[in-house]
PDB file of C-alpha atoms and ligand atoms in Angstrom:
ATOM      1  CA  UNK A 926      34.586 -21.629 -18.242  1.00 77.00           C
ATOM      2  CA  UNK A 927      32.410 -23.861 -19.858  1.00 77.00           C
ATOM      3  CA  UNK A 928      29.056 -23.276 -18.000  1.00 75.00           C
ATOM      4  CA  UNK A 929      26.879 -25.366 -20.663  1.00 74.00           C
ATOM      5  CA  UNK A 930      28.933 -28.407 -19.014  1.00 82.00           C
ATOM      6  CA  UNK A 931      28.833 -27.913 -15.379  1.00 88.00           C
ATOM      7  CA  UNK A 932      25.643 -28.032 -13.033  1.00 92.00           C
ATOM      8  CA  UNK A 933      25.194 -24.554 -11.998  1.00 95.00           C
ATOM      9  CA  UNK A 934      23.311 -23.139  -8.976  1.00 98.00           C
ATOM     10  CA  UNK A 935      19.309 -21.363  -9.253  1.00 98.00           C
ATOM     11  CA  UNK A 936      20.342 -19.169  -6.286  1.00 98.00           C
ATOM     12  CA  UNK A 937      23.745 -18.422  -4.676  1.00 98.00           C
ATOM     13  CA  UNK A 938      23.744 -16.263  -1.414  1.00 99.00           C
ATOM     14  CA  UNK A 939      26.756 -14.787  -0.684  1.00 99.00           C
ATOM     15  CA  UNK A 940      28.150 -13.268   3.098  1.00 98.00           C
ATOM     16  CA  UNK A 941      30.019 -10.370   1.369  1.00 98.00           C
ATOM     17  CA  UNK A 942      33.090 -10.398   4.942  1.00 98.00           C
ATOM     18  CA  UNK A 943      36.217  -8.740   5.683  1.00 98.00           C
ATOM     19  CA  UNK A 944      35.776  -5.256   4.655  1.00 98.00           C
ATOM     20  CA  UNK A 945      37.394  -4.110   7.444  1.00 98.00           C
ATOM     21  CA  UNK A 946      39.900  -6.131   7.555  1.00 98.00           C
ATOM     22  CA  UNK A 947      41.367  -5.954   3.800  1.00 98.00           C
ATOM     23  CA  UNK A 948      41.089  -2.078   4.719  1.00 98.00           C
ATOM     24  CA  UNK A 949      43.601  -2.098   7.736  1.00 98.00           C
ATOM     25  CA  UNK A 950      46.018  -5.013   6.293  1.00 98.00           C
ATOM     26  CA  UNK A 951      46.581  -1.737   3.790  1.00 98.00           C
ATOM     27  CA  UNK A 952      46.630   0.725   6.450  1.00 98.00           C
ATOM     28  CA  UNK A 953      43.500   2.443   4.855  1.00 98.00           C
ATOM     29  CA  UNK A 954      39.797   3.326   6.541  1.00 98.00           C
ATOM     30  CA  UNK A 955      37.328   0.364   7.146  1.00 98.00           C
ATOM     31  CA  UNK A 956      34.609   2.811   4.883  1.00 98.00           C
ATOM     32  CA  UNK A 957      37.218   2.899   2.232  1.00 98.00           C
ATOM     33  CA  UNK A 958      37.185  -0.905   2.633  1.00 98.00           C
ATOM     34  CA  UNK A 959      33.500  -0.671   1.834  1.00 98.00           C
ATOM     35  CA  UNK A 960      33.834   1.142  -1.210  1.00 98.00           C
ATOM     36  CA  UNK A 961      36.460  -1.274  -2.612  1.00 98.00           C
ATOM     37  CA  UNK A 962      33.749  -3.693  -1.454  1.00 98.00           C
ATOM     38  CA  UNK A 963      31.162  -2.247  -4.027  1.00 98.00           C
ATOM     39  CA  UNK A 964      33.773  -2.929  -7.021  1.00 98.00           C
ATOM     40  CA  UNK A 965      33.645  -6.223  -5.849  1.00 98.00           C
ATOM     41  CA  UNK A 966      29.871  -5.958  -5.547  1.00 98.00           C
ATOM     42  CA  UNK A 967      29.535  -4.600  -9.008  1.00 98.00           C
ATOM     43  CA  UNK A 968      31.655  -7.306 -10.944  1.00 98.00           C
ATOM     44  CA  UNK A 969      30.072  -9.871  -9.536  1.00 98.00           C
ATOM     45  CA  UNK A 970      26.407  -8.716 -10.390  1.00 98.00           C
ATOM     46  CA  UNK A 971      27.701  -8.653 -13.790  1.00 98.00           C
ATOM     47  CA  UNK A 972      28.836 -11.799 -14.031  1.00 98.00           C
ATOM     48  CA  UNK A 973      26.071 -13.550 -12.214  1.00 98.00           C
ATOM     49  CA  UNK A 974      24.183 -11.798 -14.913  1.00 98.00           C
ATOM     50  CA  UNK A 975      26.533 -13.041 -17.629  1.00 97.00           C
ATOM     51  CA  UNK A 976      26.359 -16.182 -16.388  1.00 96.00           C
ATOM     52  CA  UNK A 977      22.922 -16.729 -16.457  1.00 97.00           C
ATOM     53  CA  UNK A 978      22.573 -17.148 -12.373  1.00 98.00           C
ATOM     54  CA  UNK A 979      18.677 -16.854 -11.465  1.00 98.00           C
ATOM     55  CA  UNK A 980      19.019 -15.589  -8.096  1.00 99.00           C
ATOM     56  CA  UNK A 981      22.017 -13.616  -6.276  1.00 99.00           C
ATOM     57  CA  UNK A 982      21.669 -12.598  -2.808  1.00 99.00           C
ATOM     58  CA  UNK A 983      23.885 -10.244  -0.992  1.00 98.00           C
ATOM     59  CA  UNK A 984      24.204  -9.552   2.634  1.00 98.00           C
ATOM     60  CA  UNK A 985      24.480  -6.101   2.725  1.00 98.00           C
ATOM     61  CA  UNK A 986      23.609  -4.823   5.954  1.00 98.00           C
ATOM     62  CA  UNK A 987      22.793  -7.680   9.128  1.00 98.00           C
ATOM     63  CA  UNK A 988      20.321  -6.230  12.156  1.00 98.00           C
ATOM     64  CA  UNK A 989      22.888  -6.871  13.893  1.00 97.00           C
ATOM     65  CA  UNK A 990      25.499  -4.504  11.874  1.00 97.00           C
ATOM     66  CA  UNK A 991      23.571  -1.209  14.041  1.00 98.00           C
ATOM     67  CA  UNK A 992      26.352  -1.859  16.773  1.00 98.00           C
ATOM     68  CA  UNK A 993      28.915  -0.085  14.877  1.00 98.00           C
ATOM     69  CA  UNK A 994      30.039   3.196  15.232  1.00 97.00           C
ATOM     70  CA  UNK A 995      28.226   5.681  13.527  1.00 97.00           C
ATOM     71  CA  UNK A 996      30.282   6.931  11.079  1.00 97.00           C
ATOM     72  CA  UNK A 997      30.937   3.529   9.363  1.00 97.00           C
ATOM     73  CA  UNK A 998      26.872   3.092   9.516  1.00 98.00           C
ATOM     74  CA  UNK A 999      26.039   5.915   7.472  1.00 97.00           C
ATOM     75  CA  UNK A1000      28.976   5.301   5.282  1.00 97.00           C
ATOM     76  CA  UNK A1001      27.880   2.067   4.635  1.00 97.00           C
ATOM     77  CA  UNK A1002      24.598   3.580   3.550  1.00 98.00           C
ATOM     78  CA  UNK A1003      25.847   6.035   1.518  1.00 97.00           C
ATOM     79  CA  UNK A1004      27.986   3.946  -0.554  1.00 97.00           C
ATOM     80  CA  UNK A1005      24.972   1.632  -1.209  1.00 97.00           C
ATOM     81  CA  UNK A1006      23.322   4.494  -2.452  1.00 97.00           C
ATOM     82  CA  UNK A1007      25.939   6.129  -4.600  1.00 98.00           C
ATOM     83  CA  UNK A1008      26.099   2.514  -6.228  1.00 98.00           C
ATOM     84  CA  UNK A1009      21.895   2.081  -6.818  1.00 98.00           C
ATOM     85  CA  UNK A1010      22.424   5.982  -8.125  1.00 97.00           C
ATOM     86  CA  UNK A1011      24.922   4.835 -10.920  1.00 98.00           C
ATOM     87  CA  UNK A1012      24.212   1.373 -11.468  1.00 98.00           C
ATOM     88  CA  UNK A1013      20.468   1.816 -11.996  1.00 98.00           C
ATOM     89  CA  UNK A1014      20.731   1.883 -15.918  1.00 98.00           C
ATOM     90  CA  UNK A1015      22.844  -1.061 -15.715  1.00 98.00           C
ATOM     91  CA  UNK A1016      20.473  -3.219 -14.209  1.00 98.00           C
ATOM     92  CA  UNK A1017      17.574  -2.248 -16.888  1.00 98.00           C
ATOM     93  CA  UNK A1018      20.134  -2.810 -19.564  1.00 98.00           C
ATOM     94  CA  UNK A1019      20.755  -6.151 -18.477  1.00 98.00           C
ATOM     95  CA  UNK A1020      17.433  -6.549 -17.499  1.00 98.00           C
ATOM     96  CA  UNK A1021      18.382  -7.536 -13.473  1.00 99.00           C
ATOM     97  CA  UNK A1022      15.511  -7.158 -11.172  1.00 98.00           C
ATOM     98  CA  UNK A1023      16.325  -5.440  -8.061  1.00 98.00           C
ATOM     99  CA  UNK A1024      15.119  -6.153  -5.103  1.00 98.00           C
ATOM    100  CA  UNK A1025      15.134  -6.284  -0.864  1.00 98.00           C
ATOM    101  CA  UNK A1026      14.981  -8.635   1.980  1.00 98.00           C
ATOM    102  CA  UNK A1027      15.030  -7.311   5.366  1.00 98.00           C
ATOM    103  CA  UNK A1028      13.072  -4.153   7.408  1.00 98.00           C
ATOM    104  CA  UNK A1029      13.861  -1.390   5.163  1.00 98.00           C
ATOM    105  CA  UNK A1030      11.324   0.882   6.629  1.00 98.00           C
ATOM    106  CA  UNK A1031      14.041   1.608   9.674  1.00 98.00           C
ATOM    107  CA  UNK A1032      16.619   2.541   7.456  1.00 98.00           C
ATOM    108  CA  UNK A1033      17.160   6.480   6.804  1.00 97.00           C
ATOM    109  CA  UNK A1034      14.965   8.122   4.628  1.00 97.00           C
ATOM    110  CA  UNK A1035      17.277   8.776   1.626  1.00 97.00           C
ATOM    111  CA  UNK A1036      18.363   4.834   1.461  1.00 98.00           C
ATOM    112  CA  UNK A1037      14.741   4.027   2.023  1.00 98.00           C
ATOM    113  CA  UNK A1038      13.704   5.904  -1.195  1.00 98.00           C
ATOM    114  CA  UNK A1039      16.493   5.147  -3.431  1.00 98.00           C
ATOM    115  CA  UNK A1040      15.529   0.985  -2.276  1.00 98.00           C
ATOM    116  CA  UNK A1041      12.080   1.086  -3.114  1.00 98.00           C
ATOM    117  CA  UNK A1042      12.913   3.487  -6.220  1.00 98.00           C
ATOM    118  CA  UNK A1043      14.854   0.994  -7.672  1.00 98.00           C
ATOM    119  CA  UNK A1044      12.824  -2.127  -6.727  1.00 98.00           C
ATOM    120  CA  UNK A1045       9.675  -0.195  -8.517  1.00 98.00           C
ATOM    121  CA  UNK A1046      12.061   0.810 -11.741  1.00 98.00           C
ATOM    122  CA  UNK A1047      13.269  -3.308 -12.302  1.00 98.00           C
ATOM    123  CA  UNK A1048      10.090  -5.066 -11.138  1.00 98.00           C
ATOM    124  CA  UNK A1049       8.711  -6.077 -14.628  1.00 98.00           C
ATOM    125  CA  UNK A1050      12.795  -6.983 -15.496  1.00 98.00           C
ATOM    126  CA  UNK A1051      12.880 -10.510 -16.486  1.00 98.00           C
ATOM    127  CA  UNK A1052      16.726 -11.254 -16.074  1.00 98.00           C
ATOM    128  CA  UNK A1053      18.868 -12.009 -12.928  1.00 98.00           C
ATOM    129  CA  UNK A1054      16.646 -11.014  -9.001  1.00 99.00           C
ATOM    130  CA  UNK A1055      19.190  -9.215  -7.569  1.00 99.00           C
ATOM    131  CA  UNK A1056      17.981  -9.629  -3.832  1.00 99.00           C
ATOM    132  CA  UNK A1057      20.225  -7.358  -1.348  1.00 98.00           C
ATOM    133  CA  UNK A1058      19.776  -8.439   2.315  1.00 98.00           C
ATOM    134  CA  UNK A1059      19.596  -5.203   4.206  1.00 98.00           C
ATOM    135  CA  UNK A1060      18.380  -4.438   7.890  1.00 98.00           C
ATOM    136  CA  UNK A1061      18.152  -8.270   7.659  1.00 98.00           C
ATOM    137  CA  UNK A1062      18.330 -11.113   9.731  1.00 98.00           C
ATOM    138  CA  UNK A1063      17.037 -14.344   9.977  1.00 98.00           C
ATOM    139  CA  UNK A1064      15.834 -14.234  13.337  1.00 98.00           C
ATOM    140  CA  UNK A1065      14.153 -11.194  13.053  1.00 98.00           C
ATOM    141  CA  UNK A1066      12.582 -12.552   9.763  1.00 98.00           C
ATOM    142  CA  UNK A1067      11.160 -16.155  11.611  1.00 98.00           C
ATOM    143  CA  UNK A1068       9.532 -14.000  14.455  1.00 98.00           C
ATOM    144  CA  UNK A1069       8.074 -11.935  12.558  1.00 98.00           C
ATOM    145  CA  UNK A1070       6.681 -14.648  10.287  1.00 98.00           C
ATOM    146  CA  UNK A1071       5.570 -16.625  13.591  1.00 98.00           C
ATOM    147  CA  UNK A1072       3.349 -13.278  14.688  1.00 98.00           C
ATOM    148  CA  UNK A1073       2.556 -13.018  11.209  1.00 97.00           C
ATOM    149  CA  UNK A1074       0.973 -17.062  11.714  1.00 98.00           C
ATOM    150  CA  UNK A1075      -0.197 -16.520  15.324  1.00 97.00           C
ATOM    151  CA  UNK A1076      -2.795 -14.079  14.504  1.00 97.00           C
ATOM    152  CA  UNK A1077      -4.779 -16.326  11.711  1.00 96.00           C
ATOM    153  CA  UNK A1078      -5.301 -18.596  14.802  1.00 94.00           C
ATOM    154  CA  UNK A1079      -4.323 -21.854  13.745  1.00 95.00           C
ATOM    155  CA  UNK A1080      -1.733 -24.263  13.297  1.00 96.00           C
ATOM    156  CA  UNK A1081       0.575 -23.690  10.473  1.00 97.00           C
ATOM    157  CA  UNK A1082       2.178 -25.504   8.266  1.00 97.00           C
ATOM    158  CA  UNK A1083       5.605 -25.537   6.889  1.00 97.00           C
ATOM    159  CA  UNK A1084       4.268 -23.880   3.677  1.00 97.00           C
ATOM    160  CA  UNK A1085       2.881 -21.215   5.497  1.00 98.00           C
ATOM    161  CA  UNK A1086       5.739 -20.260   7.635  1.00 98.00           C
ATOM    162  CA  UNK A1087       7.732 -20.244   4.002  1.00 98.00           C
ATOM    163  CA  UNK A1088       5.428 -17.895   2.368  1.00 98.00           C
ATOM    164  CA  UNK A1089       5.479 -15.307   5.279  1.00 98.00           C
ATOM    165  CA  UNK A1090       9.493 -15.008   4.887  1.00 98.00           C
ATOM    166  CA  UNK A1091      10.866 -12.024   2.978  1.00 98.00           C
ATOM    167  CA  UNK A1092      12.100 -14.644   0.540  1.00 98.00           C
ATOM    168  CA  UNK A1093       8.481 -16.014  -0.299  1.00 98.00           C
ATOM    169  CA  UNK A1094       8.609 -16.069  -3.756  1.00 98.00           C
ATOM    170  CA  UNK A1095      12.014 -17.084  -4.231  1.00 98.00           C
ATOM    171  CA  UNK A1096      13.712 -20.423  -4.601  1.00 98.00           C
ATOM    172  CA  UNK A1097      15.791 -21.356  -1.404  1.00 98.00           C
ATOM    173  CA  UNK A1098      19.728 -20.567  -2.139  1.00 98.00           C
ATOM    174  CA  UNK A1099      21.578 -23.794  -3.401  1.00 98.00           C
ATOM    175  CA  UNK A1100      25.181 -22.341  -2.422  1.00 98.00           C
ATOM    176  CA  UNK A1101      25.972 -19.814  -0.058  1.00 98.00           C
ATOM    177  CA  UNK A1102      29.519 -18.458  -0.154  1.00 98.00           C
ATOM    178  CA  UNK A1103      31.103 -16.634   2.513  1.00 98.00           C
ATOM    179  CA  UNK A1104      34.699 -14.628   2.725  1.00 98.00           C
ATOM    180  CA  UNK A1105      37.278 -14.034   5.107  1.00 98.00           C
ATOM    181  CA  UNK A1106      37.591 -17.130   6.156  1.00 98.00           C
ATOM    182  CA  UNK A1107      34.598 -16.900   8.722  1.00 98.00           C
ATOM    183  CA  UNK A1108      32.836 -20.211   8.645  1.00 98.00           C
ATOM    184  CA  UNK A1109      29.494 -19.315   9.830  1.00 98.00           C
ATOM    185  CA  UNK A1110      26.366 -18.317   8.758  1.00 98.00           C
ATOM    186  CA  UNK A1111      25.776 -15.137  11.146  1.00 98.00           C
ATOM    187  CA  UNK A1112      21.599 -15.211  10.855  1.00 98.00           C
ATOM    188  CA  UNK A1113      21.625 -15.457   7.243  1.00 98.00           C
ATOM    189  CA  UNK A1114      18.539 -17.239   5.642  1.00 98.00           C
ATOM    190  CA  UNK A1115      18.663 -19.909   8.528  1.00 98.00           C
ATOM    191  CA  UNK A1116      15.531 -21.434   7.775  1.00 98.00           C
ATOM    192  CA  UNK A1117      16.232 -21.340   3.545  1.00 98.00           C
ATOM    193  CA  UNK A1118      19.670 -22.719   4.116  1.00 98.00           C
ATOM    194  CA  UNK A1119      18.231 -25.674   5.524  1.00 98.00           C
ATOM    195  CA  UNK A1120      19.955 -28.037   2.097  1.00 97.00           C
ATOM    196  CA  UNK A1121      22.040 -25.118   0.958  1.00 98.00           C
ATOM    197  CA  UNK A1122      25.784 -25.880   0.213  1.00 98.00           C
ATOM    198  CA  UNK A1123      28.278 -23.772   1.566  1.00 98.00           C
ATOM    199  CA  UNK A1124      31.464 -22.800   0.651  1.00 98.00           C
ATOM    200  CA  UNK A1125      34.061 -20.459   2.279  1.00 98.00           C
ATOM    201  CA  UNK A1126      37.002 -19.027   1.035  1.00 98.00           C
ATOM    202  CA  UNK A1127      39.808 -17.058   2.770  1.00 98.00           C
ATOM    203  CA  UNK A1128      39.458 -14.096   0.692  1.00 98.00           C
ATOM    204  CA  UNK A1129      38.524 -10.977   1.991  1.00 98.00           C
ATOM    205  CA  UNK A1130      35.707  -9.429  -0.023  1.00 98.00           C
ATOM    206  CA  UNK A1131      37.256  -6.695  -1.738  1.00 98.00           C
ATOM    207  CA  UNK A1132      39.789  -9.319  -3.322  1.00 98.00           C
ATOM    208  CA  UNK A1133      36.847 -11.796  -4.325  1.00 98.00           C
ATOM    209  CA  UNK A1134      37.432 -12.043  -8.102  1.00 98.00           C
ATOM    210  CA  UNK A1135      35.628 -13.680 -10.616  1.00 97.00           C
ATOM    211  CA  UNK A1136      38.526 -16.536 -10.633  1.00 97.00           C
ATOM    212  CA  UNK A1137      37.773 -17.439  -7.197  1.00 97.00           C
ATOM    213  CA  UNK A1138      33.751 -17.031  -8.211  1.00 98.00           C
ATOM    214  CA  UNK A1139      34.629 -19.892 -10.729  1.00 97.00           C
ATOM    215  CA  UNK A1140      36.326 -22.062  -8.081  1.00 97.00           C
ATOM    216  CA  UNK A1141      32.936 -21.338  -5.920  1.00 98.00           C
ATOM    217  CA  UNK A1142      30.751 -22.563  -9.165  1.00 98.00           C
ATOM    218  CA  UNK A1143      33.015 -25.689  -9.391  1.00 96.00           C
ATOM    219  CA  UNK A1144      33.365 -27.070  -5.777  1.00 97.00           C
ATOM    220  CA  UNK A1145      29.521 -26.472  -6.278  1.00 97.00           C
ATOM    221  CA  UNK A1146      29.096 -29.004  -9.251  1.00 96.00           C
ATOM    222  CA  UNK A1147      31.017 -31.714  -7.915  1.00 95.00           C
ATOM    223  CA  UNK A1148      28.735 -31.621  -4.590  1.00 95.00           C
ATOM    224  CA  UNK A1149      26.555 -34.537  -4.060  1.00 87.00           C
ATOM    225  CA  UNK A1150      22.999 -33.096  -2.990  1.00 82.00           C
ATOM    226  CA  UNK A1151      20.421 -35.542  -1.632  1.00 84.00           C
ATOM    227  CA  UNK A1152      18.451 -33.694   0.459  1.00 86.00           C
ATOM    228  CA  UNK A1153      18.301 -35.942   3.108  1.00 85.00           C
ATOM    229  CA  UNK A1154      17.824 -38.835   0.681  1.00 84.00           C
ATOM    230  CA  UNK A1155      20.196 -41.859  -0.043  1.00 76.00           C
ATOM    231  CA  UNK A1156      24.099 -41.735  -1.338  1.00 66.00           C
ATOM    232  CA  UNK A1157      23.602 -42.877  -5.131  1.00 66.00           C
ATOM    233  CA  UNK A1158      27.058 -43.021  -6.115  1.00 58.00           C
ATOM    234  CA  UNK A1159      28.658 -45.294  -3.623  1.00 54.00           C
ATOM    235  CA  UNK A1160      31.086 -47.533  -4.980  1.00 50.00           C
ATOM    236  CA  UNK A1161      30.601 -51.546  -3.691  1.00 46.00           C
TER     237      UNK A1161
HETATM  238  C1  FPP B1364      31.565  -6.949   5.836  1.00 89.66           C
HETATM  239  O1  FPP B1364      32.852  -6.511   6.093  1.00 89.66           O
HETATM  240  C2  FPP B1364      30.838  -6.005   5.045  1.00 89.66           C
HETATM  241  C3  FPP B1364      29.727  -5.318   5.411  1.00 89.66           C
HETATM  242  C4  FPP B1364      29.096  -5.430   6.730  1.00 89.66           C
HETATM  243  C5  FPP B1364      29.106  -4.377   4.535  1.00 89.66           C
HETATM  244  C6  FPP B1364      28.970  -4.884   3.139  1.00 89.66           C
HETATM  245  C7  FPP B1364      28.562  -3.786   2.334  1.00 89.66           C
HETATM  246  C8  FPP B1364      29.011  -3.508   1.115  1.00 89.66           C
HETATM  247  C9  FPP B1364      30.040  -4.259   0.352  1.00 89.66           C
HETATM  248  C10 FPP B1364      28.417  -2.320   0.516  1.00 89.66           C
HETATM  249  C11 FPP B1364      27.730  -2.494  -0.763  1.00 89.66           C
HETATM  250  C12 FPP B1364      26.632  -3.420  -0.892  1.00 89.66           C
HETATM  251  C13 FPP B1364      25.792  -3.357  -1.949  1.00 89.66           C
HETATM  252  C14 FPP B1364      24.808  -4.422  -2.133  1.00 89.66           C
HETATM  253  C15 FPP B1364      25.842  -2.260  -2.929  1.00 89.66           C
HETATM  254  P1  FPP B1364      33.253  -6.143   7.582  1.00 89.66           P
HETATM  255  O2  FPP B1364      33.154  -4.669   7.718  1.00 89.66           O
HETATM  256  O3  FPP B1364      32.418  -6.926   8.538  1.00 89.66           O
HETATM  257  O4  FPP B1364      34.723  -6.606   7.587  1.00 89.66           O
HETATM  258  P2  FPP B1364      35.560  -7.108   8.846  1.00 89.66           P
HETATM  259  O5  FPP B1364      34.889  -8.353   9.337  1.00 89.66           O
HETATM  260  O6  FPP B1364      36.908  -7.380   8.263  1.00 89.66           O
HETATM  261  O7  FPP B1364      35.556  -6.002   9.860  1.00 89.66           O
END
């Protein structure tokens, strides 16, 4: 694809869903749905990176994802960590900045270390912010912003409330994808998504390729995004 010629997003969020369910279609473990997940994961880092892309965020792990059993929990986290473990030299060869959105300081120990580890070994990287949500969710992430605000004692201003998000210093996401066929944002960056396009596809997440990344980037560039301004290209 021609990338020079089409509009491409600063910042694409994407709901990484279905796991689970591309696991059992094959009669095989939800974790081993997971790991499949990663390759998925891992190709499309790279090509965000090829691409250019300023910004990718992935949902990793939602607050809300501590209702599961156990077992798939601290699968979950072990696969992420297997992946930081040999991936690590990949993101300082292609210069990808990793880093975290969400209360990491709840997550195991191990996880915790190999997050921070990794955040620490990219930070001066000047290439694609890889931003993995993780113990995230936007509600979470608004309160905590609010008691952040309450205590300076005054009223606050839209400004403010943006730079106490975990997402401060980034831009907002222009397109957030989501598979699976779940069309819903399930407390992901509510207040960033505000003007964000979305776009959902039926594809579970381990069978997200980089063809059906393309169609994403293209549905994107035709969009019309006024931001709550007027339609410019109506025809009379
Ligand atoms: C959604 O599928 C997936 C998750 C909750 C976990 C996503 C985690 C990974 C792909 C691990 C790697 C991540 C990184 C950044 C290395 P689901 O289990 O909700 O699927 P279902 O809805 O079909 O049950």
């Amino acid at each position: 694809m021609n990338f020079k010629k089409i509009k491409l997003p600063d910042h694409i969020g994407i709901i990484m869903d279905g796991n689970g369910r591309w696991a059992l279609k094959r009669g095989l473990s939800r974790i081993i749905g997971h790991k499949n997940g990663v390759e998925a994961v891992r190709k499309t880092i790279r090509y965000a990176s090829d691409i250019g892309l300023k910004v990718l965020t992935l949902f990793a792990f939602s607050t809300e994802n501590w209702k599961r059993d156990k077992n798939e929990i601290h699968g979950i986290f072990d696969i992420v960590e297997q992946y930081l473990e040999t991936d690590l030299d990949e993101f300082k060869s292609r210069d990808i900045k990793f880093r975290t959105m969400g209360d990491i300081t709840k997550l195991p120990k191990r996880i915790y270390k190999k997050l921070t580890e990794c955040t620490k070994q990219t930070c001066n990287n000047k290439g694609l912010i890889l931003n993995v949500a993780i113990n995230y969710g936007a509600r979470d992430e608004l309160l905590l912003a609010c008691n952040n605000l309450i205590k300076k004692g005054k009223p606050a201003t839209l400004e403010d409330l943006k730079n106490n998000l975990y997402s401060s210093d980034l831009p907002d996401p222009d397109l957030i994808i989501r598979t699976s066929g779940e069309m819903r944002l399930s407390n992901f960056m509510l207040f960033q998504s505000a003007y964000s396009e979305l776009y959902f596809t039926n594809s579970y997440w381990p069978a997200f390729d980089m063809k059906q990344f393309n169609r994403a980037l293209i549905e994107y560039s035709k969009r019309d995004r006024r931001f709550g301004g007027n339609h410019k290209n109506v025809q009379k």
